[in-house]
mmCIF file of C-alpha atoms in Angstrom:
data_model
loop_
_atom_site.group_PDB
_atom_site.id
_atom_site.type_symbol
_atom_site.label_atom_id
_atom_site.label_comp_id
_atom_site.label_asym_id
_atom_site.label_seq_id
_atom_site.Cartn_x
_atom_site.Cartn_y
_atom_site.Cartn_z
ATOM 1 C CA MET Y 1101 0.000 0.000 0.000
ATOM 2 C CA SER Y 1102 2.856 2.376 0.824
ATOM 3 C CA VAL Y 1103 4.463 1.957 -2.582
ATOM 4 C CA ILE Y 1104 1.107 2.505 -4.331
ATOM 5 C CA ILE Y 1105 0.526 5.752 -2.431
ATOM 6 C CA SER Y 1106 4.022 6.957 -3.305
ATOM 7 C CA LEU Y 1107 3.627 5.960 -6.958
ATOM 8 C CA ILE Y 1108 0.325 7.838 -7.226
ATOM 9 C CA ALA Y 1109 1.912 10.900 -5.613
ATOM 10 C CA VAL Y 1110 4.803 10.898 -8.101
ATOM 11 C CA VAL Y 1111 2.429 10.461 -11.052
ATOM 12 C CA VAL Y 1112 0.448 13.471 -9.810
ATOM 13 C CA VAL Y 1113 3.688 15.459 -9.530
ATOM 14 C CA ILE Y 1114 4.445 14.643 -13.178
ATOM 15 C CA LEU Y 1115 0.928 15.400 -14.417
ATOM 16 C CA ILE Y 1116 0.686 18.820 -12.732
ATOM 17 C CA PRO Y 1117 3.295 20.582 -14.939
ATOM 18 C CA TRP Y 1118 2.285 18.511 -17.950
ATOM 19 C CA VAL Y 1119 -1.256 19.864 -17.745
ATOM 20 C CA GLY Y 1120 -0.304 23.268 -16.354
ATOM 21 C CA VAL Y 1121 2.177 24.099 -19.098
ATOM 22 C CA GLY Y 1122 0.869 21.935 -21.926
ATOM 23 C CA ALA Y 1123 -2.805 22.882 -21.584
ATOM 24 C CA PHE Y 1124 -2.862 26.218 -19.727
ATOM 25 C CA ASP Y 1125 0.569 27.661 -20.645
ATOM 26 C CA LEU Y 1126 1.451 28.509 -17.029
ATOM 27 C CA ARG Y 1127 5.129 29.001 -17.825
ATOM 28 C CA VAL Y 1128 5.637 31.864 -15.373
ATOM 29 C CA LEU Y 1129 4.195 29.835 -12.511
ATOM 30 C CA PHE Y 1130 6.193 26.669 -13.207
ATOM 31 C CA GLY Y 1131 9.341 28.386 -14.476
ATOM 32 C CA ILE Y 1132 9.744 31.260 -12.002
ATOM 33 C CA VAL Y 1133 7.305 31.361 -9.074
ATOM 34 C CA ILE Y 1134 7.450 27.723 -7.978
ATOM 35 C CA PRO Y 1135 11.270 27.390 -8.267
ATOM 36 C CA TYR Y 1136 11.860 30.496 -6.125
ATOM 37 C CA ALA Y 1137 9.316 29.269 -3.567
ATOM 38 C CA ALA Y 1138 10.919 25.814 -3.469
ATOM 39 C CA ILE Y 1139 14.408 27.238 -2.919
ATOM 40 C CA SER Y 1140 13.100 29.478 -0.125
ATOM 41 C CA ILE Y 1141 11.434 26.518 1.601
ATOM 42 C CA PHE Y 1142 14.628 24.496 1.187
ATOM 43 C CA ILE Y 1143 16.913 27.112 2.745
ATOM 44 C CA VAL Y 1144 14.590 28.131 5.580
ATOM 45 C CA GLY Y 1145 13.666 24.519 6.346
ATOM 46 C CA ILE Y 1146 17.278 23.361 6.587
ATOM 47 C CA VAL Y 1147 18.302 26.335 8.753
ATOM 48 C CA VAL Y 1148 15.385 25.770 11.139
ATOM 49 C CA LYS Y 1149 16.070 22.031 11.310
ATOM 50 C CA VAL Y 1150 19.802 22.448 11.973
ATOM 51 C CA LEU Y 1151 19.217 25.122 14.624
ATOM 52 C CA ASP Y 1152 16.676 22.871 16.292
ATOM 53 C CA TRP Y 1153 19.186 20.020 16.330
ATOM 54 C CA GLY Y 1154 21.866 22.363 17.659
ATOM 55 C CA ARG Y 1155 19.680 23.300 20.624
ATOM 56 C CA SER Y 1156 19.239 19.672 21.631
ATOM 57 C CA PRO Y 1157 21.303 18.988 24.765
ATOM 58 C CA VAL Y 1158 24.039 16.376 24.562
ATOM 59 C CA PRO Y 1159 25.262 16.142 28.164
ATOM 60 C CA PHE Y 1160 27.118 12.858 27.662
ATOM 61 C CA ARG Y 1161 29.631 11.620 25.123
ATOM 62 C CA ILE Y 1162 28.030 8.674 23.361
ATOM 63 C CA PRO Y 1163 30.251 7.879 20.352
ATOM 64 C CA THR Y 1164 29.499 4.542 18.750
ATOM 65 C CA THR Y 1165 32.801 2.705 18.605
ATOM 66 C CA ALA Y 1166 34.034 -0.445 16.921
ATOM 67 C CA GLY Y 1167 37.615 -0.606 18.148
ATOM 68 C CA GLN Y 1168 39.849 -0.634 21.197
ATOM 69 C CA GLU Y 1169 39.845 2.549 23.255
ATOM 70 C CA TRP Y 1170 43.084 4.377 24.060
ATOM 71 C CA SER Y 1171 44.343 3.381 27.498
ATOM 72 C CA PHE Y 1172 47.719 1.809 28.309
ATOM 73 C CA PRO Y 1173 50.654 2.051 25.884
ATOM 74 C CA TRP Y 1174 50.997 -1.740 25.716
ATOM 75 C CA ILE Y 1175 47.399 -2.156 24.486
ATOM 76 C CA LYS Y 1176 46.958 -1.660 20.744
ATOM 77 C CA THR Y 1177 44.308 0.970 20.056
ATOM 78 C CA ASN Y 1178 42.187 1.896 17.050
ATOM 79 C CA PRO Y 1179 42.561 5.677 16.596
ATOM 80 C CA VAL Y 1180 39.978 5.866 13.790
ATOM 81 C CA ASP Y 1181 37.135 3.688 15.034
ATOM 82 C CA ASN Y 1182 37.684 4.788 18.634
ATOM 83 C CA PRO Y 1183 39.310 8.230 18.439
ATOM 84 C CA LYS Y 1184 40.622 9.988 21.520
ATOM 85 C CA GLY Y 1185 41.096 13.404 19.880
ATOM 86 C CA LYS Y 1186 39.821 15.704 17.145
ATOM 87 C CA GLY Y 1187 42.226 14.335 14.536
ATOM 88 C CA GLY Y 1188 40.790 10.849 14.791
ATOM 89 C CA VAL Y 1189 37.249 12.234 14.711
ATOM 90 C CA ILE Y 1190 37.982 14.142 11.495
ATOM 91 C CA ILE Y 1191 39.409 11.034 9.816
ATOM 92 C CA ARG Y 1192 36.473 8.978 11.037
ATOM 93 C CA MET Y 1193 33.971 11.523 9.698
ATOM 94 C CA LEU Y 1194 35.726 11.597 6.326
ATOM 95 C CA PHE Y 1195 35.432 7.813 6.059
ATOM 96 C CA GLU Y 1196 31.806 8.033 7.165
ATOM 97 C CA VAL Y 1197 30.747 10.802 4.782
ATOM 98 C CA LEU Y 1198 32.795 9.876 1.727
ATOM 99 C CA LEU Y 1199 32.882 6.068 1.916
ATOM 100 C CA PHE Y 1200 29.940 5.129 4.204
ATOM 101 C CA ARG Y 1201 32.187 3.181 6.564
ATOM 102 C CA SER Y 1202 29.376 2.177 8.940
ATOM 103 C CA LEU Y 1203 27.191 0.933 6.100
ATOM 104 C CA PHE Y 1204 30.143 -1.022 4.716
ATOM 105 C CA ARG Y 1205 30.244 -2.991 7.980
ATOM 106 C CA ASN Y 1206 26.502 -3.490 8.120
ATOM 107 C CA THR Y 1207 25.159 -7.029 8.339
ATOM 108 C CA ARG Y 1208 21.654 -8.444 8.037
ATOM 109 C CA LEU Y 1209 20.309 -11.122 10.358
ATOM 110 C CA GLU Y 1210 18.929 -14.109 8.487
ATOM 111 C CA TYR Y 1211 17.330 -17.340 9.693
ATOM 112 C CA THR Y 1212 18.398 -20.315 7.611
ATOM 113 C CA PHE Y 1213 17.337 -23.944 7.848
ATOM 114 C CA LYS Y 1214 20.197 -26.402 7.732
ATOM 115 C CA ASP Y 1215 19.965 -30.095 8.573
ATOM 116 C CA GLY Y 1216 16.373 -29.599 9.685
ATOM 117 C CA ALA Y 1217 17.237 -26.927 12.254
ATOM 118 C CA ALA Y 1218 16.948 -23.154 12.166
ATOM 119 C CA LYS Y 1219 20.242 -21.311 12.394
ATOM 120 C CA ILE Y 1220 21.140 -17.655 12.591
ATOM 121 C CA ASP Y 1221 23.215 -16.259 9.762
ATOM 122 C CA HIS Y 1222 24.709 -12.782 9.441
ATOM 123 C CA GLU Y 1223 24.868 -11.651 5.824
ATOM 124 C CA TRP Y 1224 27.160 -8.814 4.768
ATOM 125 C CA GLU Y 1225 25.174 -6.018 3.101
ATOM 126 C CA LYS Y 1226 27.866 -5.280 0.505
ATOM 127 C CA TRP Y 1227 25.405 -4.670 -2.330
ATOM 128 C CA LEU Y 1228 23.460 -2.149 -0.272
ATOM 129 C CA TRP Y 1229 26.703 -0.325 0.494
ATOM 130 C CA LEU Y 1230 27.769 -0.363 -3.161
ATOM 131 C CA ALA Y 1231 24.373 0.846 -4.406
ATOM 132 C CA ALA Y 1232 24.265 3.636 -1.825
ATOM 133 C CA LEU Y 1233 27.808 4.696 -2.706
ATOM 134 C CA LEU Y 1234 27.078 4.713 -6.448
ATOM 135 C CA PHE Y 1235 23.853 6.645 -5.948
ATOM 136 C CA HIS Y 1236 25.290 9.388 -3.754
ATOM 137 C CA TRP Y 1237 28.468 9.908 -5.765
ATOM 138 C CA SER Y 1238 26.594 9.816 -9.084
ATOM 139 C CA PHE Y 1239 24.078 12.335 -7.772
ATOM 140 C CA LEU Y 1240 26.923 14.614 -6.654
ATOM 141 C CA VAL Y 1241 28.687 14.403 -10.025
ATOM 142 C CA ILE Y 1242 25.442 15.098 -11.901
ATOM 143 C CA PHE Y 1243 24.763 18.083 -9.641
ATOM 144 C CA LEU Y 1244 28.255 19.484 -10.266
ATOM 145 C CA ARG Y 1245 27.929 18.902 -14.018
ATOM 146 C CA HIS Y 1246 24.819 21.087 -14.000
ATOM 147 C CA PHE Y 1247 26.990 24.058 -12.995
ATOM 148 C CA ARG Y 1248 27.598 24.582 -16.704
ATOM 149 C CA PHE Y 1249 24.018 25.895 -16.889
ATOM 150 C CA PHE Y 1250 24.255 28.226 -13.890
ATOM 151 C CA VAL Y 1251 27.260 30.415 -14.781
ATOM 152 C CA GLN Y 1252 28.437 32.168 -17.927
ATOM 153 C CA GLN Y 1253 32.020 30.926 -17.717
ATOM 154 C CA ILE Y 1254 32.042 27.172 -17.219
ATOM 155 C CA PRO Y 1255 34.425 26.249 -14.351
ATOM 156 C CA GLY Y 1256 37.385 24.031 -15.121
ATOM 157 C CA PHE Y 1257 36.296 21.275 -12.759
ATOM 158 C CA VAL Y 1258 33.059 20.925 -14.751
ATOM 159 C CA HIS Y 1259 35.036 20.256 -17.948
ATOM 160 C CA LEU Y 1260 37.135 17.712 -16.050
ATOM 161 C CA LEU Y 1261 34.070 15.926 -14.690
ATOM 162 C CA GLU Y 1262 32.433 15.846 -18.113
ATOM 163 C CA SER Y 1263 35.547 14.386 -19.742
ATOM 164 C CA LEU Y 1264 35.894 11.689 -17.071
ATOM 165 C CA ASP Y 1265 32.192 10.945 -16.838
ATOM 166 C CA GLY Y 1266 31.628 10.909 -20.584
ATOM 167 C CA PHE Y 1267 34.636 8.903 -21.733
ATOM 168 C CA LEU Y 1268 32.287 6.152 -22.943
ATOM 169 C CA GLN Y 1269 31.565 6.778 -26.624
ATOM 170 C CA LEU Y 1270 28.207 5.307 -27.640
ATOM 171 C CA GLY Y 1271 27.227 7.682 -30.413
ATOM 172 C CA VAL Y 1272 28.085 5.104 -33.038
ATOM 173 C CA LEU Y 1273 25.629 2.535 -31.685
ATOM 174 C CA PRO Y 1274 22.424 1.998 -33.697
ATOM 175 C CA VAL Y 1275 20.275 2.893 -30.690
ATOM 176 C CA THR Y 1276 17.576 5.505 -31.066
ATOM 177 C CA GLY Y 1277 18.401 8.581 -29.025
ATOM 178 C CA PHE Y 1278 22.050 7.786 -28.394
ATOM 179 C CA GLY Y 1279 23.209 10.052 -31.192
ATOM 180 C CA VAL Y 1280 25.209 12.237 -28.818
ATOM 181 C CA PRO Y 1281 28.940 11.545 -28.710
ATOM 182 C CA ASP Y 1282 29.177 11.067 -24.952
ATOM 183 C CA VAL Y 1283 27.004 8.988 -22.673
ATOM 184 C CA TYR Y 1284 27.530 9.925 -19.055
ATOM 185 C CA LEU Y 1285 28.139 6.903 -16.872
ATOM 186 C CA THR Y 1286 26.703 8.614 -13.804
ATOM 187 C CA ASP Y 1287 23.320 8.853 -15.540
ATOM 188 C CA LEU Y 1288 23.206 5.090 -15.916
ATOM 189 C CA LEU Y 1289 24.726 4.328 -12.507
ATOM 190 C CA LEU Y 1290 22.253 6.612 -10.750
ATOM 191 C CA LEU Y 1291 19.256 4.859 -12.286
ATOM 192 C CA ILE Y 1292 20.712 1.395 -11.646
ATOM 193 C CA ALA Y 1293 21.429 2.206 -7.994
ATOM 194 C CA LEU Y 1294 17.958 3.673 -7.473
ATOM 195 C CA ALA Y 1295 16.355 0.631 -9.080
ATOM 196 C CA TYR Y 1296 18.299 -1.677 -6.762
ATOM 197 C CA LEU Y 1297 17.369 0.311 -3.633
ATOM 198 C CA PHE Y 1298 13.721 0.306 -4.680
ATOM 199 C CA ILE Y 1299 13.577 -3.405 -5.578
ATOM 200 C CA ARG Y 1300 15.390 -4.285 -2.347
ATOM 201 C CA ARG Y 1301 12.612 -2.685 -0.314
ATOM 202 C CA LEU Y 1302 10.026 -4.685 -2.217
ATOM 203 C CA TYR Y 1303 11.899 -7.997 -2.304
ATOM 204 C CA ILE Y 1304 12.997 -8.369 1.334
ATOM 205 C CA PRO Y 1305 9.866 -9.144 3.412
ATOM 206 C CA HIS Y 1306 10.809 -7.345 6.611
ATOM 207 C CA MET Y 1307 12.019 -4.305 4.656
ATOM 208 C CA ARG Y 1308 8.710 -4.214 2.813
ATOM 209 C CA PHE Y 1309 6.853 -4.505 6.133
ATOM 210 C CA ILE Y 1310 8.566 -1.517 7.776
ATOM 211 C CA SER Y 1311 8.701 0.692 4.660
ATOM 212 C CA LEU Y 1312 6.439 3.725 4.632
ATOM 213 C CA PRO Y 1313 5.429 6.171 1.891
ATOM 214 C CA ALA Y 1314 8.192 8.431 3.236
ATOM 215 C CA ASP Y 1315 10.681 5.717 2.192
ATOM 216 C CA TYR Y 1316 9.346 5.084 -1.318
ATOM 217 C CA PHE Y 1317 8.416 8.640 -2.301
ATOM 218 C CA PRO Y 1318 11.972 10.107 -2.390
ATOM 219 C CA LEU Y 1319 13.256 7.092 -4.333
ATOM 220 C CA LEU Y 1320 10.523 7.348 -6.955
ATOM 221 C CA LEU Y 1321 10.837 11.131 -7.108
ATOM 222 C CA ILE Y 1322 14.597 11.050 -7.706
ATOM 223 C CA PHE Y 1323 14.138 8.208 -10.198
ATOM 224 C CA SER Y 1324 11.599 10.337 -12.107
ATOM 225 C CA LEU Y 1325 14.020 13.257 -11.995
ATOM 226 C CA GLY Y 1326 16.746 11.091 -13.499
ATOM 227 C CA ILE Y 1327 14.461 9.626 -16.166
ATOM 228 C CA SER Y 1328 13.271 13.074 -17.275
ATOM 229 C CA GLY Y 1329 16.880 14.268 -17.443
ATOM 230 C CA VAL Y 1330 17.922 11.262 -19.521
ATOM 231 C CA LEU Y 1331 14.967 11.822 -21.855
ATOM 232 C CA MET Y 1332 15.993 15.446 -22.399
ATOM 233 C CA ARG Y 1333 19.606 14.569 -23.142
ATOM 234 C CA TYR Y 1334 19.257 11.491 -25.302
ATOM 235 C CA PHE Y 1335 15.734 11.313 -26.709
ATOM 236 C CA ILE Y 1336 13.554 14.438 -26.413
ATOM 237 C CA ARG Y 1337 16.129 17.096 -27.142
ATOM 238 C CA VAL Y 1338 15.745 20.625 -25.758
ATOM 239 C CA ASP Y 1339 17.498 23.863 -26.679
ATOM 240 C CA ILE Y 1340 20.440 23.951 -24.265
ATOM 241 C CA THR Y 1341 21.217 27.594 -25.090
ATOM 242 C CA VAL Y 1342 17.760 28.731 -24.016
ATOM 243 C CA VAL Y 1343 17.959 26.591 -20.881
ATOM 244 C CA LYS Y 1344 21.281 28.186 -19.912
ATOM 245 C CA GLU Y 1345 19.970 31.697 -20.534
ATOM 246 C CA PHE Y 1346 17.019 30.935 -18.287
ATOM 247 C CA ALA Y 1347 19.191 29.382 -15.540
ATOM 248 C CA VAL Y 1348 21.726 32.232 -15.511
ATOM 249 C CA GLY Y 1349 18.956 34.828 -15.375
ATOM 250 C CA PHE Y 1350 17.179 32.880 -12.660
ATOM 251 C CA PHE Y 1351 20.185 32.899 -10.335
ATOM 252 C CA LYS Y 1352 20.853 36.561 -11.102
ATOM 253 C CA PHE Y 1353 17.277 37.303 -9.946
ATOM 254 C CA SER Y 1354 16.323 38.561 -13.392
ATOM 255 C CA PRO Y 1355 14.410 35.555 -14.734
ATOM 256 C CA LYS Y 1356 12.768 35.440 -18.114
ATOM 257 C CA VAL Y 1357 10.215 32.885 -19.198
ATOM 258 C CA PRO Y 1358 11.998 30.542 -21.626
ATOM 259 C CA GLU Y 1359 10.439 30.209 -25.053
ATOM 260 C CA GLY Y 1360 10.718 27.227 -27.325
ATOM 261 C CA ILE Y 1361 11.331 24.650 -24.594
ATOM 262 C CA GLY Y 1362 9.124 21.596 -24.467
ATOM 263 C CA VAL Y 1363 6.971 20.471 -21.581
ATOM 264 C CA ILE Y 1364 9.579 17.873 -20.606
ATOM 265 C CA PHE Y 1365 11.809 20.661 -19.251
ATOM 266 C CA TYR Y 1366 9.042 21.967 -16.990
ATOM 267 C CA ILE Y 1367 8.304 18.437 -15.786
ATOM 268 C CA HIS Y 1368 11.979 18.000 -14.922
ATOM 269 C CA LEU Y 1369 12.089 21.384 -13.193
ATOM 270 C CA PHE Y 1370 8.885 20.814 -11.221
ATOM 271 C CA ILE Y 1371 10.065 17.408 -9.988
ATOM 272 C CA LEU Y 1372 13.255 19.096 -8.799
ATOM 273 C CA CYS Y 1373 11.243 21.819 -7.046
ATOM 274 C CA VAL Y 1374 9.099 19.251 -5.246
ATOM 275 C CA LEU Y 1375 12.233 17.359 -4.209
ATOM 276 C CA ILE Y 1376 14.066 20.344 -2.734
ATOM 277 C CA ALA Y 1377 10.920 21.689 -1.037
ATOM 278 C CA TYR Y 1378 10.275 18.249 0.467
ATOM 279 C CA PHE Y 1379 13.921 17.825 1.457
ATOM 280 C CA PRO Y 1380 13.948 19.529 4.913
ATOM 281 C CA PHE Y 1381 10.911 17.548 6.062
ATOM 282 C CA SER Y 1382 12.079 14.119 4.919
ATOM 283 C CA LYS Y 1383 14.606 11.455 5.782
ATOM 284 C CA LEU Y 1384 16.890 13.012 3.180
ATOM 285 C CA MET Y 1385 18.035 15.393 5.925
ATOM 286 C CA HIS Y 1386 20.496 12.712 7.005
ATOM 287 C CA PHE Y 1387 22.996 14.553 4.791
ATOM 288 C CA ALA Y 1388 23.173 17.238 7.507
ATOM 289 C CA GLY Y 1389 22.325 15.009 10.445
ATOM 290 C CA VAL Y 1390 25.450 12.895 10.031
ATOM 291 C CA PHE Y 1391 27.589 15.926 10.913
ATOM 292 C CA LEU Y 1392 25.559 16.635 14.060
ATOM 293 C CA SER Y 1393 25.239 13.077 15.319
ATOM 294 C CA PRO Y 1394 26.870 12.700 18.767
ATOM 295 C CA THR Y 1395 27.533 9.046 17.969
ATOM 296 C CA ARG Y 1396 29.926 10.139 15.210
ATOM 297 C CA ASN Y 1397 31.306 13.643 15.850
ATOM 298 C CA LEU Y 1398 32.677 13.128 19.386
ATOM 299 C CA SER Y 1399 35.918 11.598 20.582
ATOM 300 C CA ASN Y 1400 35.813 8.818 23.149
ATOM 301 C CA ASN Y 1401 37.768 10.286 26.055
ATOM 302 C CA ASN Y 1402 35.403 9.581 28.929
ATOM 303 C CA ARG Y 1403 38.008 7.592 30.867
ATOM 304 C CA PHE Y 1404 40.623 10.335 31.087
ATOM 305 C CA VAL Y 1405 38.668 13.612 30.710
ATOM 306 C CA ARG Y 1406 36.033 14.757 33.164
ATOM 307 C CA HIS Y 1407 32.937 16.121 31.431
ATOM 308 C CA VAL Y 1408 30.713 18.363 33.520
ATOM 309 C CA ASN Y 1409 27.144 18.708 32.363
ATOM 310 C CA PRO Y 1410 26.928 22.291 31.003
ATOM 311 C CA TRP Y 1411 23.191 22.306 31.650
ATOM 312 C CA ASP Y 1412 23.593 21.233 35.265
ATOM 313 C CA TYR Y 1413 21.841 23.430 37.803
ATOM 314 C CA PRO Y 1414 21.950 23.537 41.628
ATOM 315 C CA VAL Y 1415 19.507 21.006 42.999
ATOM 316 C CA LYS Y 1416 17.739 21.795 46.248
ATOM 317 C CA THR Y 1417 18.533 18.869 48.523
ATOM 318 C CA HIS Y 1418 17.256 17.699 51.884
ATOM 319 C CA THR Y 1419 20.032 15.977 53.839
ATOM 320 C CA TYR Y 1420 19.467 13.215 56.339
ATOM 321 C CA GLU Y 1421 20.549 15.498 59.171
ATOM 322 C CA GLU Y 1422 17.870 18.013 58.184
ATOM 323 C CA TYR Y 1423 15.359 15.194 57.807
ATOM 324 C CA GLU Y 1424 16.139 13.855 61.285
ATOM 325 C CA ASP Y 1425 15.957 17.325 62.833
ATOM 326 C CA GLU Y 1426 12.501 17.715 61.302
ATOM 327 C CA PHE Y 1427 11.090 14.335 62.311
ATOM 328 C CA ARG Y 1428 13.254 13.308 65.339
ATOM 329 C CA GLU Y 1429 10.442 13.268 67.869
ATOM 330 C CA LYS Y 1430 8.184 11.186 65.644
ATOM 331 C CA MET Y 1431 11.040 8.789 64.852
ATOM 332 C CA VAL Y 1432 11.759 8.289 68.542
ATOM 333 C CA GLU Y 1433 8.095 7.712 69.273
ATOM 334 C CA ALA Y 1434 7.992 5.119 66.500
ATOM 335 C CA GLY Y 1435 11.067 3.385 67.909
ATOM 336 C CA LEU Y 1436 13.315 4.241 64.959
ATOM 337 C CA PRO Y 1437 17.041 4.755 65.610
ATOM 338 C CA VAL Y 1438 18.311 8.331 65.431
ATOM 339 C CA ASP Y 1439 21.808 9.778 65.333
ATOM 340 C CA LYS Y 1440 21.048 12.489 67.863
ATOM 341 C CA GLN Y 1441 18.808 11.967 70.819
ATOM 342 C CA ILE Y 1442 16.240 14.487 71.935
ATOM 343 C CA GLU Y 1443 17.858 16.958 74.251
ATOM 344 C CA THR Y 1444 16.318 17.005 77.713
ATOM 345 C CA THR Y 1445 16.275 20.093 79.873
#
């Protein structure tokens, strides 16, 4: 049911600009108003979310470790998995953000039947790690490649990425649409990785059971974004010059409604707007949350550094001496032992 709801939502997202631009010619709305609104929601939403996370108290150091802590010199330590200082934390975060180190070590619990008895098996989730790595890095490269549309002078790193990403020459193949000289590998890898992540949620029973529309919707939305981009590059060609003029004017806050661009461009743009507007309210915010997670961004020095709770406040206490002074007579009457007897005059 969750996947059906998400699929219907994505279809509606595609139909809205198709009808709005194709039937009612609402180019200003879908080309200028909605993109500016989506960017505003994206920026404000992320700032509010990060500030809210920053205000959350973290009185204890709770780094998740997978190695020996620093202690005696004759005990071999793991300075990356169990860092004692900022240097180790930085290296650990680089591995986490760039290579998904924790996901690389992830295992899945499986029950297998062998010799008529159920046994527990731990399966390494290497394909999940590989698909996630391909998806995130491909998405980053595609995003950076799009910088050629945002600025007049194309940066050098964009040319480098395009040459490395498009080294595969498929223009000679007798395949309809692949008449362009270069086929970007990241386009194909992104779609393959998304397809694997989506099928995995449907194929594994317990993953399918716990998956919600919030899990399927971003996958289908990004997949639709990639499909529309591939269609524009290889099959339904659009005027790149007009697209660049529109993009440069848009980011200079002097937008002009592009003329002569098909509906496919507005579908692609509207899907992107929905994605970035939905971003701060979705699970996609893990891209910022990983930097603020106390299980990752803290060193494990609890054994040799005293940490005082910065939010600690003086607690009004009632000592036993004060308690006995208040109830001494009643305690004596009840036959309870007291430290000080009642003074007699």
